[in-house]
Amino acid sequence: MKWPLLSALVLAAQQLGAFSYNVPQGSPGFYHGNSSAAVTFDAHSVFLDNKRLFVFGGEFHPWRAPSGKQFWRDVFEKMKAAGFNTVSVYFHWGISTAKQGTLDFNFYRSHTDVYEIAKDLGILVIVRAGPYVNAETNAGGFPGWLTNVPALARTNQTGYTNAWMPYITSVAKFVEPFQYPNGPVIAIQSENEFAPTSSTGPGRSEYMQLVENTYRANGLTKIPITHNDPRISGRFVSGLGAVDLYTWDEYPNGFDCSNPTVWDQVDTTLIAKHKKIDPDVMWASAEFQGGSFDPWGGSGYDACYQLLNDQFANVFYKNNYAAQTAYQSLYMTYGGTNWGNLAEPTVYTSYDYGAPIREDRTLTGKYSEIKLQAYFLHASTDFVMSTITSSDTSLSDKGQVFTTALSSPNGAGFYVIRQNDNAITSRTNFQLKVNTTAGVVTVPQFGGTNSLEGRESKIFVTNYTFGSNKLTYSTAEVMTWTSIDNTDVIVLYALSGHTIEAIIPTTTANVTLSGSTSITAKASKGSVIITGTPSGVTTLSFGSTKIIVFDKATALTWWNPRLTGAGKTPYDVAPDVPSVLIGGPYLVRNATQVGSGLALTGDLNVTTTLDVIASTTIKSITWNGKSLKLSRSAFGSLRATLPFGVKTPAVPNLKDATWLCEDSLPEIKDGFDDSSWVTANKTSTLRPLQPTGGKFVLYADEYGFHYGNTIARGHFTGNATGVKLNVQGGLNFGYSAWLNNKFLGSNQGTNQHAAGGGADQTTDTWNFTAADVKPGDNVVTVVVDTTGLNEDQEVDDLFKTPRGVRGYQLLGGSDFSVWKVQGNLGGEDGPDTTRGPLNEGGLFFERQGAHLPGFPATNWSSSATDSTCSPTVGLTAAGIKAYRTTFNLNFPVNSDIPIALNFTRTPASSYRTIIYINGWQFGRFSSKDGPQTLFPLPEGILNHQGSNELLVSIWSLDAHGAKIADIELVNTANIDSSQPLIGTVPSPGFTELRP
Ligand SMILES: *[C@@H]1O[C@H](CO)[C@@H](O)[C@H](O)[C@H]1NC(C)=O
Ligand SMILES: *[C@@H]1O[C@H](CO)[C@@H](O)[C@H](O)[C@H]1NC(C)=O
């Protein structure tokens, strides 16, 4: 899209001034019942359609999953199945614009596809489109070309405003028709993480206000505008730039995955912060720690997952609920991949994030823990209205048991309990005082003790309504409840070995117990008293009440889908929407009742016993369309066996594959013609960081090369004794230099784990011998592996930090006469508008198009005739080589078999590798830093039913060469799935892109 009228747009938005939703002057927020807007809120929660809603969100980045719609749908379905009612989405400006004046929202850049899928599935969306997003992505989401705009980014300076205005205007136009209730979008965030240090200063608030004005002026009038305030410091609650709904982010366990058992304490000041910052507006977390990113040289995502595991989710998320947070989004819930140069310098290709859903879309134990919490919050409509009555250790007989007690206006009580020190890893037994309709009682009343494991949190409830029933109290946690055939069914759980106690008033004395007898019930004085230690499943039925008690391990395997079409809106997760309880499967995506039939869809990872608790009107059940033979279990469920139908797949063996290979550094050969390269003829730059030597500015970005590897060639004639080079490529970068075809050396700086935080540049002097310098033209060739453009957290234009040769000096008398620079083919006019502006870098094989499907590698060597032509043999000297192979997959339609490329790391030699699959760059590996050796190749980019073209490059930074010790394709899971195969993304090949 072209934007000729930039200044007119800017002017229009500036003149419109501050917008609101008809909230009376002086109102601190945007209140329920007080506006024409569709999404409202008060001090407790959001309202949709006059119903309170706990916004239970998870962060997902469609651009980190370029396989597109079916892939996104799979992730959204998995989120919805676990009780997430909202997806929070950062959009990335940079991927949508290769060049100033262009905008492209096709394919994985689409807004409309995200909103349509969410609408179809009934999951709400929070839009976070920047312009700046941070997100551990290249330039924090800024386009590469913005590095050349001489205006301070993230302020109201005109050059910057002109740059983002068309983008944000487009975003508003995409969102406008999808605002609730016409679509799923319930909020839009302005900017991101303006921090205490970055948000003050000239033009910051003005800029924030201008972004908000632009959204309002372009029709976003039904939804609140939010800000994501890092470390909860009250920015933009009032004054210029103030938002409708203040939201915050917190990462309380930090990002040090190398000490995965070391926890910080929970934040006990959340409640006080809310009171101080904005007590009249609900407490909302735009980002709460769902996992952790991992830096180059880091510990890997398994360690991050361990640091931020299901126990972390249990303790820290419940602490948020205790602080009356009623809007929480977990960052990340699905992380995805920093494919195609999406990473900023400190992170590597995988953005798995140790998230609840792994990069290969498989589900974790944390996912299941979150499911129990989300179900509870949706089932407990009193919870968001509750206020804190006490928050200390006073209710327990044990000093280390910390309880936040909340009570709702209609008398329900919630006791969020944990040990008060996260260093405690052992069990504590305790008694607790709770308010009941019969006054304060100490539980348990009938013997035994309550228990908390180390790093466990529990929520006890009192006077808890489910349907037309009430729990007087329960020391087992509530998973969910639903009404089936006029019976209120509530599901309780506790860890096996923990004693529970629950009391329910009833007029019936007859209790039918089935299933495990580790739980017992007795009727006494108008109540049923339930006690015991859960083991498997126990059901207790009396009158119009059914109590199901699970041990926690069992609870984690159960699902509670709302019946399709049963809610008032597709987004309705209220407990009065008819639902069913389903036990066993790895994933239950959907449940639909048609007459007496129940149709279930979902995924299995093994042969599974299915248990269904549903209406007695259900006479038949199908699983993924197949009829099931039903029986009754001991505890009364409808039971069937779900056979696991996917055989372990045959994955091609790359060791036996034929590899084609070619040198990818012709630039050092005599007579290499660089006349078509860009001449680096600038002698000054408007960037904050100036050259450190030499007549010409050699920064790659100045000449339109923003992504991936770049090459500079300096020509000279005459005598020279050496060259001094200052090369800057971002933390974890690397470079190699040659004089003519003689290797001078390499440097890779130090990574961020080094003292002082590492170095993103090095200065080296490379000496020549007299024999190296020829009469006539000599060329110094510098190949730079750039690790991305920096982020811009502090509003200091850090993202404009030079990349490539920052400064140079030819030693010994002469100077360079001309410098040529090269990067991705075409620079800002690169040909591949499908995969987008970040995908390709500037190595020879990339410029040639050898990574593209259909590349005719006819003159390349072959391992069939040359056994050295394989990445496991590699190079015997410094240099760059590309290896290509093809393989076929033929996976069954009902399968979800994620594939990854696995390397065996050989840190002894220094090399860097780029992986391309079917033209998409899906991996960058550095033997020095690691840690990633397993590179998921996502379905959709990978063709699961046909042929695939793989390219792997090896750049040896060592004079003695390098190889990849081993390289293989592996399947990281084997799932029998209801979802169709993810169709291969239609993307152009060699013929289209290198005509
Ligand atoms: C930006 O905001 C400052 C106030 O901080 C103001 O003085 C300046 O005129 C504004 N610039 C533009 C271009 O609007
Ligand atoms: C019981 O409720 C009263 C009134 O809300 C409150 O002051 C007290 O702290 C509560 N006690 C317990 C044990 O929850």
Coordinates of C-alpha atoms in Angstrom, one line a residue, residues 611-951:
D611 CA -14.6 -41.0 30.4
V612 CA -17.6 -38.7 29.7
I613 CA -19.9 -37.2 32.3
A614 CA -22.8 -35.7 30.4
S615 CA -26.5 -35.7 30.2
T616 CA -28.4 -39.0 30.4
T617 CA -29.9 -38.0 27.1
I618 CA -26.5 -38.7 25.5
K619 CA -26.8 -42.2 24.0
S620 CA -23.9 -42.2 21.5
I621 CA -20.5 -40.6 21.3
T622 CA -18.1 -40.1 18.5
W623 CA -14.4 -39.3 18.7
N624 CA -13.1 -37.5 15.6
G625 CA -16.1 -38.7 13.7
K626 CA -15.8 -42.4 14.7
S627 CA -18.5 -44.0 16.8
L628 CA -17.5 -45.4 20.1
K629 CA -18.5 -48.5 21.9
L630 CA -19.7 -47.3 25.3
S631 CA -19.7 -48.8 28.7
R632 CA -20.1 -47.5 32.3
S633 CA -17.2 -46.9 34.6
A634 CA -17.3 -47.7 38.3
F635 CA -17.8 -44.0 39.0
G636 CA -20.7 -43.7 36.6
S637 CA -19.1 -42.1 33.5
L638 CA -19.7 -43.2 29.9
R639 CA -16.5 -45.0 29.0
A640 CA -14.8 -46.0 25.8
T641 CA -11.4 -46.9 24.5
L642 CA -9.8 -44.4 22.1
P643 CA -7.2 -46.4 20.0
F644 CA -4.1 -44.5 19.2
G645 CA -3.8 -44.7 15.4
V646 CA -0.6 -43.2 14.3
K647 CA 2.4 -45.4 13.7
T648 CA 5.9 -44.1 14.6
P649 CA 6.7 -42.3 11.4
A650 CA 9.6 -43.1 9.1
V651 CA 11.8 -39.9 9.1
P652 CA 14.3 -39.7 6.3
N653 CA 17.9 -40.3 7.3
L654 CA 20.0 -37.3 6.2
K655 CA 23.2 -39.3 6.5
D656 CA 22.1 -41.4 3.6
A657 CA 20.9 -38.4 1.6
T658 CA 22.5 -37.1 -1.5
W659 CA 23.9 -33.7 -0.7
L660 CA 24.8 -31.1 -3.3
C661 CA 27.4 -28.5 -2.3
E662 CA 29.0 -25.4 -3.5
D663 CA 31.5 -22.8 -2.3
S664 CA 29.6 -19.7 -1.1
L665 CA 32.4 -17.2 -0.9
P666 CA 33.4 -16.4 -4.5
E667 CA 33.9 -12.9 -3.2
I668 CA 37.5 -13.7 -2.2
K669 CA 38.4 -15.1 -5.6
D670 CA 40.6 -13.3 -8.0
G671 CA 38.6 -11.3 -10.5
F672 CA 35.3 -11.4 -8.6
D673 CA 33.1 -8.8 -10.1
D674 CA 31.5 -6.5 -7.6
S675 CA 30.7 -3.7 -10.0
S676 CA 26.9 -4.3 -9.5
W677 CA 27.3 -3.9 -5.7
V678 CA 26.3 -0.7 -4.0
T679 CA 29.2 1.7 -3.7
A680 CA 29.5 3.0 -0.1
N681 CA 29.9 6.6 -1.0
K682 CA 28.4 8.3 2.0
T683 CA 30.9 10.4 4.0
S684 CA 28.6 11.3 6.8
T685 CA 25.7 9.8 8.8
L686 CA 22.9 11.3 10.8
R687 CA 22.9 8.4 13.3
P688 CA 23.9 9.0 16.8
L689 CA 26.9 6.6 16.5
Q690 CA 29.6 8.0 14.1
P691 CA 32.2 6.0 12.2
T692 CA 35.4 5.2 14.1
G693 CA 37.7 5.7 11.1
G694 CA 37.9 5.9 7.3
K695 CA 36.5 8.3 4.7
F696 CA 33.4 6.4 3.9
V697 CA 30.5 5.3 6.0
L698 CA 30.2 1.5 5.6
Y699 CA 27.2 0.8 7.8
A700 CA 25.1 -1.8 5.9
D701 CA 21.8 -0.2 6.9
E702 CA 22.8 3.1 5.3
Y703 CA 22.7 1.3 2.0
G704 CA 19.4 -0.6 2.6
F705 CA 20.8 -3.9 3.9
H706 CA 19.1 -4.4 7.2
Y707 CA 19.0 -8.2 7.8
G708 CA 21.2 -11.2 7.9
N709 CA 24.8 -11.4 6.8
T710 CA 26.5 -8.5 5.0
I711 CA 29.7 -8.3 3.0
A712 CA 32.0 -5.3 2.5
R713 CA 34.8 -5.2 -0.1
G714 CA 37.4 -2.5 0.1
H715 CA 39.7 -1.9 -2.9
F716 CA 43.1 -0.4 -2.8
T717 CA 46.3 -0.2 -4.9
G718 CA 49.7 0.4 -3.6
N719 CA 51.5 -0.5 -0.5
A720 CA 49.8 -1.6 2.7
T721 CA 51.0 -3.4 5.7
G722 CA 47.7 -4.2 7.3
V723 CA 44.2 -3.1 8.0
K724 CA 42.5 -2.0 11.2
L725 CA 38.8 -2.9 11.3
N726 CA 36.2 -2.0 13.8
V727 CA 33.3 -4.4 13.1
Q728 CA 29.9 -4.1 14.9
G729 CA 27.3 -6.8 14.5
G730 CA 25.4 -7.0 17.7
L731 CA 26.1 -9.2 20.7
N732 CA 27.1 -12.7 19.6
F733 CA 28.0 -11.5 16.1
G734 CA 31.0 -12.8 14.2
Y735 CA 33.0 -11.8 11.2
S736 CA 35.9 -13.0 9.0
A737 CA 38.3 -10.9 6.9
W738 CA 40.4 -11.8 3.9
L739 CA 43.0 -9.9 1.8
N740 CA 42.4 -11.1 -1.7
N741 CA 42.0 -14.9 -1.1
K742 CA 44.2 -14.9 1.9
F743 CA 42.4 -15.5 5.2
L744 CA 43.3 -12.8 7.7
G745 CA 41.2 -14.0 10.6
S746 CA 37.9 -13.8 12.5
N747 CA 36.5 -12.4 15.6
Q748 CA 33.3 -13.1 17.4
G749 CA 33.5 -10.7 20.3
T750 CA 32.3 -12.0 23.6
N751 CA 28.7 -13.0 24.4
Q752 CA 26.5 -11.3 27.0
H753 CA 27.6 -13.8 29.7
A754 CA 31.1 -12.3 29.7
A755 CA 32.1 -9.8 32.3
G756 CA 30.7 -6.4 31.5
G757 CA 27.9 -7.8 29.4
G758 CA 29.8 -8.8 26.4
A759 CA 30.9 -6.9 23.3
D760 CA 28.8 -6.2 20.2
Q761 CA 31.9 -5.0 18.3
T762 CA 35.6 -5.7 18.1
T763 CA 38.5 -3.7 16.8
D764 CA 41.3 -5.8 15.2
T765 CA 44.5 -5.1 13.3
W766 CA 45.2 -7.7 10.6
N767 CA 48.7 -7.6 9.3
F768 CA 49.6 -8.2 5.6
T769 CA 52.9 -9.7 4.4
A770 CA 54.5 -8.0 1.5
A771 CA 53.7 -11.1 -0.6
D772 CA 50.0 -10.8 0.1
V773 CA 49.7 -7.4 -1.6
K774 CA 49.5 -7.6 -5.3
P775 CA 50.4 -5.0 -7.9
G776 CA 47.1 -3.4 -9.0
D777 CA 43.8 -4.0 -7.4
N778 CA 43.7 -5.5 -3.9
V779 CA 40.6 -6.3 -2.0
V780 CA 39.8 -6.6 1.7
T781 CA 36.6 -8.7 2.0
V782 CA 34.8 -8.6 5.3
V783 CA 31.9 -11.0 5.9
V784 CA 29.7 -10.0 8.9
D785 CA 27.2 -12.3 10.7
T786 CA 24.9 -9.7 12.2
T787 CA 22.6 -10.9 15.0
G788 CA 19.9 -8.3 14.4
L789 CA 19.2 -4.7 15.1
N790 CA 19.1 -3.8 18.8
E791 CA 15.9 -3.0 20.6
D792 CA 15.1 0.5 21.7
Q793 CA 13.9 0.2 25.3
E794 CA 15.3 3.4 26.6
V795 CA 14.3 5.8 23.7
D796 CA 17.9 6.5 22.8
D797 CA 17.8 5.2 19.2
L798 CA 19.9 2.2 20.2
F799 CA 18.3 0.3 17.3
K800 CA 20.3 2.6 15.0
T801 CA 23.5 1.2 16.2
P802 CA 25.7 0.5 13.1
R803 CA 26.0 -3.0 11.6
G804 CA 28.9 -4.0 9.5
V805 CA 32.2 -2.2 9.3
R806 CA 32.0 0.7 11.7
G807 CA 35.4 2.1 11.0
Y808 CA 38.6 1.2 9.1
Q809 CA 42.1 2.2 8.4
L810 CA 44.5 0.9 5.8
L811 CA 48.0 0.8 7.4
G812 CA 51.2 1.5 5.6
G813 CA 50.5 4.5 3.5
S814 CA 47.7 3.9 1.0
D815 CA 43.9 4.2 1.5
F816 CA 41.0 2.3 0.1
S817 CA 39.8 3.9 -3.1
V818 CA 36.4 2.4 -3.1
W819 CA 34.2 0.3 -0.8
K820 CA 31.4 -1.9 -2.0
V821 CA 28.7 -3.3 0.3
Q822 CA 26.3 -6.1 -0.2
G823 CA 23.5 -7.7 1.7
N824 CA 20.2 -9.4 0.9
L825 CA 19.4 -9.3 -2.8
G826 CA 17.7 -6.1 -3.6
G827 CA 18.0 -4.6 -0.2
E828 CA 14.8 -2.8 0.6
D829 CA 13.4 -3.9 -2.8
G830 CA 14.0 -7.6 -2.2
P831 CA 12.0 -9.8 -4.5
D832 CA 10.4 -12.2 -1.9
T833 CA 7.3 -10.3 -0.7
T834 CA 5.8 -13.6 0.5
R835 CA 8.4 -14.6 3.0
G836 CA 8.9 -10.9 3.7
P837 CA 11.8 -8.5 4.1
L838 CA 13.6 -10.2 7.0
N839 CA 14.0 -13.7 5.5
E840 CA 17.1 -13.4 3.4
G841 CA 20.6 -12.4 4.2
G842 CA 23.4 -11.4 1.9
L843 CA 25.6 -14.5 1.6
F844 CA 26.3 -15.6 -2.0
F845 CA 24.1 -18.6 -1.9
E846 CA 21.2 -16.4 -0.6
R847 CA 21.7 -13.8 -3.3
Q848 CA 21.8 -16.5 -5.9
G849 CA 18.6 -18.0 -4.6
A850 CA 20.1 -21.4 -3.8
H851 CA 17.9 -21.6 -0.7
L852 CA 14.7 -21.4 -2.8
P853 CA 12.6 -24.4 -3.9
G854 CA 13.4 -25.4 -7.4
F855 CA 16.9 -23.9 -7.5
P856 CA 18.8 -25.7 -10.3
A857 CA 21.9 -26.9 -8.5
T858 CA 23.0 -28.6 -11.6
N859 CA 26.6 -27.4 -11.6
W860 CA 27.1 -28.1 -7.8
S861 CA 29.2 -31.0 -6.6
S862 CA 27.4 -34.1 -5.3
S863 CA 28.1 -36.4 -2.4
A864 CA 27.3 -39.2 -4.9
T865 CA 30.7 -38.6 -6.6
D866 CA 32.5 -36.6 -3.9
S867 CA 32.3 -37.9 -0.4
T868 CA 33.5 -34.6 1.0
C869 CA 30.4 -32.9 -0.2
S870 CA 28.4 -33.2 3.1
P871 CA 27.9 -31.0 6.1
T872 CA 29.3 -33.8 8.3
V873 CA 32.6 -33.5 6.4
G874 CA 32.5 -29.8 6.1
L875 CA 35.3 -27.4 5.2
T876 CA 39.1 -27.8 5.7
A877 CA 39.8 -24.1 5.7
A878 CA 38.1 -20.8 6.6
G879 CA 35.3 -20.1 4.2
I880 CA 31.6 -20.6 3.5
K881 CA 29.9 -23.6 1.8
A882 CA 26.3 -24.4 1.1
Y883 CA 24.8 -27.9 1.2
R884 CA 21.5 -28.8 -0.3
T885 CA 19.4 -31.9 -0.1
T886 CA 15.8 -32.9 -0.7
F887 CA 13.6 -35.3 1.3
N888 CA 10.1 -36.6 1.1
L889 CA 7.6 -36.9 3.9
N890 CA 4.4 -38.8 3.7
F891 CA 2.6 -38.5 7.1
P892 CA -0.9 -39.6 7.5
V893 CA -3.8 -37.1 7.5
N894 CA -4.7 -37.8 11.1
S895 CA -1.2 -37.1 12.4
D896 CA 0.5 -34.2 14.0
I897 CA 4.2 -35.2 13.8
P898 CA 6.4 -32.2 14.5
I899 CA 9.8 -32.5 12.8
A900 CA 13.1 -30.8 13.9
L901 CA 16.6 -30.7 12.5
N902 CA 19.0 -31.9 15.2
F903 CA 22.7 -30.9 15.2
T904 CA 25.4 -32.4 17.3
R905 CA 27.4 -29.5 18.5
T906 CA 31.1 -29.3 18.1
P907 CA 32.2 -26.2 20.0
A908 CA 35.9 -27.0 19.4
S909 CA 35.7 -25.4 16.0
S910 CA 34.1 -22.0 15.3
Y911 CA 31.4 -22.1 12.7
R912 CA 28.1 -20.5 11.9
T913 CA 25.3 -22.2 10.2
I914 CA 22.1 -21.0 8.5
I915 CA 19.3 -23.4 7.9
Y916 CA 16.7 -22.9 5.1
I917 CA 13.8 -25.2 4.6
N918 CA 11.8 -24.7 1.4
G919 CA 13.2 -21.1 1.1
W920 CA 12.4 -20.1 4.6
Q921 CA 15.3 -19.4 7.0
F922 CA 14.5 -21.4 10.1
G923 CA 17.7 -21.5 12.0
R924 CA 20.9 -19.7 12.9
F925 CA 23.5 -21.7 14.7
S926 CA 26.8 -20.6 16.3
S927 CA 29.1 -23.3 17.5
K928 CA 30.7 -20.9 19.9
D929 CA 27.5 -19.8 21.7
G930 CA 24.8 -22.4 21.2
P931 CA 22.8 -23.6 23.0
Q932 CA 20.2 -24.4 20.4
T933 CA 20.9 -27.6 18.5
L934 CA 17.3 -28.7 17.9
F935 CA 15.6 -26.6 15.2
P936 CA 11.9 -27.2 14.7
L937 CA 10.8 -27.1 11.1
P938 CA 7.1 -26.3 11.5
E939 CA 4.5 -28.1 9.5
G940 CA 3.2 -25.7 6.8
I941 CA 6.7 -24.5 6.1
L942 CA 7.6 -28.2 6.0
N943 CA 5.5 -30.2 3.6
H944 CA 4.3 -33.2 5.5
Q945 CA 3.0 -34.9 2.4
G946 CA 5.5 -34.3 -0.3
S947 CA 9.0 -33.1 -1.1
N948 CA 11.1 -30.6 0.9
E949 CA 14.3 -28.8 0.0
L950 CA 16.8 -28.2 2.8
L951 CA 19.8 -26.0 2.6

